[in-house]
Amino acid sequence: MDAYSGQMTRLIQQLSQLPGIGQKTAQRLAFYIISMPEDRVESLSSAIIGAKQKIRLCSCCGNLSDSELCPICADPDRDKRTIMVVETPRDLAAYEKTQKYTGVYHVLHGAIDPQRGIGPSDIRLKELMSRLQGDVDEVIIATNSTLEGETTAMYISRLVKQAGIKVSRIASGVPVGGDLENIDEVTLLRALNGRVEL
Ligand code: ZN
């Protein structure tokens, strides 16, 4: 017989489907949630639903945003002539944490991966190319150091060079296969400052 009521089992089961949450953690979270005051549970669930319903992609850079433009693109103090290309909004967040990068971003939402049938038209490359029609001084490629990230970097650098724009690659400091999110800010900053022109 199931030790928990149907509702409790349902909650544990839903939580355990989240990444990194095993059965035990799901149980712990479920017990915590039912011990919370009702208004806190309501604000937690409305935060989840609100995020899902309201968050969309910034029409300029592809970052997650509550409005047409994300806070970075909307900031008049950001240097719009320098664009850093990253794979995911999480990578963007990692560079933002350094608080030293003053340019803007372009989020690809993926990387070219022929093995899995992901080609150049499956990531936000077309959007990047149309941004390059404007005034852009430099494109910094900060895709991951994985095979897919390198393939993507090579592909983009060719296109950007053809457009007559300076292109550089974040080089030293970011380990091969390194997930940008798990790298500390000092390392990221060193990588950014040590970028090499392609
Ligand atoms: Zn944006």
Tab-separated table of C-alpha atoms and ligand atoms in Angstrom:
chain	number	residue	atom	x	y	z
A	1	MET	CA	0.000	0.000	0.000
A	2	ASP	CA	1.138	3.495	-0.759
A	3	ALA	CA	2.364	5.237	2.381
A	4	TYR	CA	1.165	8.631	1.179
A	5	SER	CA	-2.194	9.994	0.180
A	6	GLY	CA	-2.968	10.371	-3.484
A	7	GLN	CA	-2.296	14.118	-3.437
A	8	MET	CA	1.056	13.689	-1.694
A	9	THR	CA	2.110	10.975	-4.139
A	10	ARG	CA	1.121	13.252	-6.994
A	11	LEU	CA	3.178	16.144	-5.609
A	12	ILE	CA	6.254	13.937	-5.038
A	13	GLN	CA	5.916	12.478	-8.496
A	14	GLN	CA	5.696	15.931	-10.134
A	15	LEU	CA	8.708	17.235	-8.200
A	16	SER	CA	10.812	14.163	-8.969
A	17	GLN	CA	10.462	14.881	-12.675
A	18	LEU	CA	12.508	18.078	-12.295
A	19	PRO	CA	16.181	17.832	-13.287
A	20	GLY	CA	18.498	16.931	-10.427
A	21	ILE	CA	15.618	16.018	-8.093
A	22	GLY	CA	15.603	12.367	-7.052
A	23	GLN	CA	12.875	10.539	-5.114
A	24	LYS	CA	14.345	11.478	-1.725
A	25	THR	CA	14.704	15.174	-2.518
A	26	ALA	CA	11.215	15.198	-4.021
A	27	GLN	CA	9.827	13.768	-0.775
A	28	ARG	CA	11.722	16.309	1.303
A	29	LEU	CA	10.458	19.187	-0.860
A	30	ALA	CA	6.897	17.849	-0.778
A	31	PHE	CA	6.911	17.676	3.032
A	32	TYR	CA	8.352	21.172	3.169
A	33	ILE	CA	5.740	22.534	0.780
A	34	ILE	CA	2.798	21.127	2.729
A	35	SER	CA	4.241	22.609	5.935
A	36	MET	CA	4.446	26.079	4.367
A	37	PRO	CA	1.725	28.683	5.069
A	38	GLU	CA	-0.885	28.618	2.320
A	39	ASP	CA	-0.085	32.135	1.057
A	40	ARG	CA	3.558	31.172	0.501
A	41	VAL	CA	2.557	28.084	-1.430
A	42	GLU	CA	0.261	30.250	-3.520
A	43	SER	CA	3.000	32.739	-4.322
A	44	LEU	CA	5.369	29.877	-5.228
A	45	SER	CA	2.877	28.314	-7.619
A	46	SER	CA	1.890	31.653	-9.126
A	47	ALA	CA	5.596	32.462	-9.662
A	48	ILE	CA	5.953	29.219	-11.619
A	49	ILE	CA	2.843	29.839	-13.722
A	50	GLY	CA	3.654	33.549	-14.179
A	51	ALA	CA	7.178	32.764	-15.370
A	52	LYS	CA	5.890	30.202	-17.820
A	53	GLN	CA	3.182	32.482	-19.208
A	54	LYS	CA	4.983	35.829	-19.269
A	55	ILE	CA	8.575	35.038	-20.145
A	56	ARG	CA	9.419	35.243	-23.810
A	57	LEU	CA	12.519	35.832	-25.897
A	58	CYS	CA	13.918	39.352	-26.257
A	59	SER	CA	13.139	40.396	-29.829
A	60	CYS	CA	16.713	41.644	-30.239
A	61	CYS	CA	19.108	39.229	-28.526
A	62	GLY	CA	16.991	36.158	-27.672
A	63	ASN	CA	17.572	36.443	-23.923
A	64	LEU	CA	14.664	35.516	-21.665
A	65	SER	CA	12.574	38.602	-21.061
A	66	ASP	CA	9.302	39.848	-19.552
A	67	SER	CA	8.955	42.470	-22.265
A	68	GLU	CA	9.754	43.099	-25.931
A	69	LEU	CA	13.374	43.956	-25.064
A	70	CYS	CA	15.373	42.400	-22.237
A	71	PRO	CA	16.868	44.739	-19.581
A	72	ILE	CA	20.306	44.511	-21.234
A	73	CYS	CA	19.115	45.514	-24.720
A	74	ALA	CA	16.911	48.223	-23.207
A	75	ASP	CA	19.813	49.721	-21.214
A	76	PRO	CA	21.064	52.889	-22.977
A	77	ASP	CA	24.461	52.544	-21.276
A	78	ARG	CA	25.263	49.184	-22.893
A	79	ASP	CA	27.589	49.266	-25.897
A	80	LYS	CA	25.390	48.048	-28.758
A	81	ARG	CA	28.378	47.870	-31.117
A	82	THR	CA	29.909	44.908	-29.297
A	83	ILE	CA	27.931	41.661	-29.470
A	84	MET	CA	28.865	38.550	-27.506
A	85	VAL	CA	27.450	35.345	-28.955
A	86	VAL	CA	26.495	32.681	-26.405
A	87	GLU	CA	24.663	29.367	-26.655
A	88	THR	CA	22.098	29.752	-23.871
A	89	PRO	CA	20.562	32.372	-21.546
A	90	ARG	CA	22.441	30.599	-18.725
A	91	ASP	CA	25.765	31.382	-20.404
A	92	LEU	CA	24.659	35.003	-20.720
A	93	ALA	CA	23.837	35.061	-17.016
A	94	ALA	CA	27.321	33.717	-16.205
A	95	TYR	CA	29.004	36.581	-18.101
A	96	GLU	CA	26.627	39.125	-16.576
A	97	LYS	CA	27.730	37.994	-13.127
A	98	THR	CA	31.237	39.313	-13.840
A	99	GLN	CA	29.674	42.825	-14.046
A	100	LYS	CA	32.554	43.823	-16.323
A	101	TYR	CA	31.134	43.183	-19.759
A	102	THR	CA	29.443	46.328	-21.086
A	103	GLY	CA	28.419	45.160	-24.558
A	104	VAL	CA	25.269	43.301	-25.549
A	105	TYR	CA	24.615	39.633	-26.309
A	106	HIS	CA	23.178	37.316	-28.887
A	107	VAL	CA	21.731	34.036	-27.633
A	108	LEU	CA	21.804	31.215	-30.201
A	109	HIS	CA	19.652	28.793	-28.194
A	110	GLY	CA	21.838	25.883	-29.174
A	111	ALA	CA	24.895	24.988	-31.202
A	112	ILE	CA	25.463	23.367	-34.565
A	113	ASP	CA	25.499	19.594	-34.036
A	114	PRO	CA	25.434	17.554	-37.253
A	115	GLN	CA	25.320	14.321	-35.211
A	116	ARG	CA	21.929	15.286	-33.861
A	117	GLY	CA	20.795	16.941	-37.070
A	118	ILE	CA	21.049	20.494	-35.729
A	119	GLY	CA	22.181	22.747	-38.542
A	120	PRO	CA	22.848	26.488	-38.866
A	121	SER	CA	19.173	27.200	-39.583
A	122	ASP	CA	18.115	25.562	-36.301
A	123	ILE	CA	19.839	28.132	-34.104
A	124	ARG	CA	19.331	31.917	-34.065
A	125	LEU	CA	21.944	32.683	-36.715
A	126	LYS	CA	19.686	34.467	-39.169
A	127	GLU	CA	18.772	36.901	-36.390
A	128	LEU	CA	22.477	37.478	-35.689
A	129	MET	CA	23.209	38.205	-39.332
A	130	SER	CA	20.418	40.752	-39.526
A	131	ARG	CA	21.822	42.509	-36.430
A	132	LEU	CA	25.169	42.785	-38.220
A	133	GLN	CA	23.524	45.027	-40.823
A	134	GLY	CA	23.537	47.741	-38.171
A	135	ASP	CA	26.551	49.477	-36.590
A	136	VAL	CA	28.634	46.685	-35.077
A	137	ASP	CA	32.355	46.941	-34.248
A	138	GLU	CA	33.059	43.494	-32.862
A	139	VAL	CA	31.462	40.081	-32.460
A	140	ILE	CA	32.851	38.052	-29.556
A	141	ILE	CA	32.154	34.345	-29.922
A	142	ALA	CA	31.657	32.761	-26.508
A	143	THR	CA	30.165	29.414	-27.475
A	144	ASN	CA	31.258	26.487	-25.300
A	145	SER	CA	34.575	24.683	-25.858
A	146	THR	CA	32.769	21.512	-26.904
A	147	LEU	CA	32.966	20.081	-30.402
A	148	GLU	CA	29.558	21.621	-31.172
A	149	GLY	CA	30.598	24.969	-29.692
A	150	GLU	CA	33.794	25.026	-31.767
A	151	THR	CA	31.955	24.049	-34.948
A	152	THR	CA	29.482	26.851	-34.323
A	153	ALA	CA	32.286	29.337	-33.587
A	154	MET	CA	34.016	28.492	-36.861
A	155	TYR	CA	30.811	28.805	-38.828
A	156	ILE	CA	29.931	32.166	-37.299
A	157	SER	CA	33.428	33.603	-37.619
A	158	ARG	CA	33.364	32.991	-41.358
A	159	LEU	CA	30.038	34.779	-41.742
A	160	VAL	CA	31.068	37.710	-39.566
A	161	LYS	CA	34.374	38.143	-41.391
A	162	GLN	CA	32.535	38.144	-44.699
A	163	ALA	CA	30.458	41.015	-43.330
A	164	GLY	CA	33.737	42.904	-42.719
A	165	ILE	CA	33.321	42.978	-38.945
A	166	LYS	CA	36.004	42.171	-36.375
A	167	VAL	CA	35.455	38.771	-34.800
A	168	SER	CA	37.135	37.307	-31.741
A	169	ARG	CA	36.901	34.071	-29.790
A	170	ILE	CA	36.935	33.643	-26.047
A	171	ALA	CA	40.006	31.489	-25.689
A	172	SER	CA	42.192	30.643	-22.729
A	173	GLY	CA	40.611	29.986	-19.382
A	174	VAL	CA	37.476	28.196	-20.482
A	175	PRO	CA	38.318	24.498	-20.236
A	176	VAL	CA	37.440	22.104	-23.033
A	177	GLY	CA	33.927	20.825	-22.534
A	178	GLY	CA	33.558	23.439	-19.828
A	179	ASP	CA	30.082	24.486	-18.900
A	180	LEU	CA	30.246	28.286	-18.624
A	181	GLU	CA	27.859	28.239	-15.717
A	182	ASN	CA	30.233	26.268	-13.515
A	183	ILE	CA	33.211	28.516	-14.116
A	184	ASP	CA	33.975	31.226	-11.604
A	185	GLU	CA	33.776	34.899	-12.501
A	186	VAL	CA	37.530	35.535	-12.368
A	187	THR	CA	38.139	32.766	-14.912
A	188	LEU	CA	35.395	34.085	-17.171
A	189	LEU	CA	36.768	37.608	-16.984
A	190	ARG	CA	40.259	36.368	-17.808
A	191	ALA	CA	38.826	34.444	-20.753
A	192	LEU	CA	36.963	37.509	-21.963
A	193	ASN	CA	39.991	39.795	-21.698
A	194	GLY	CA	42.242	37.159	-23.310
A	195	ARG	CA	40.041	36.720	-26.364
A	196	VAL	CA	41.856	36.349	-29.653
A	197	GLU	CA	40.943	37.906	-32.957
A	198	LEU	CA	40.070	35.321	-35.606
B	1	ZN	ZN	17.969	41.459	-25.364
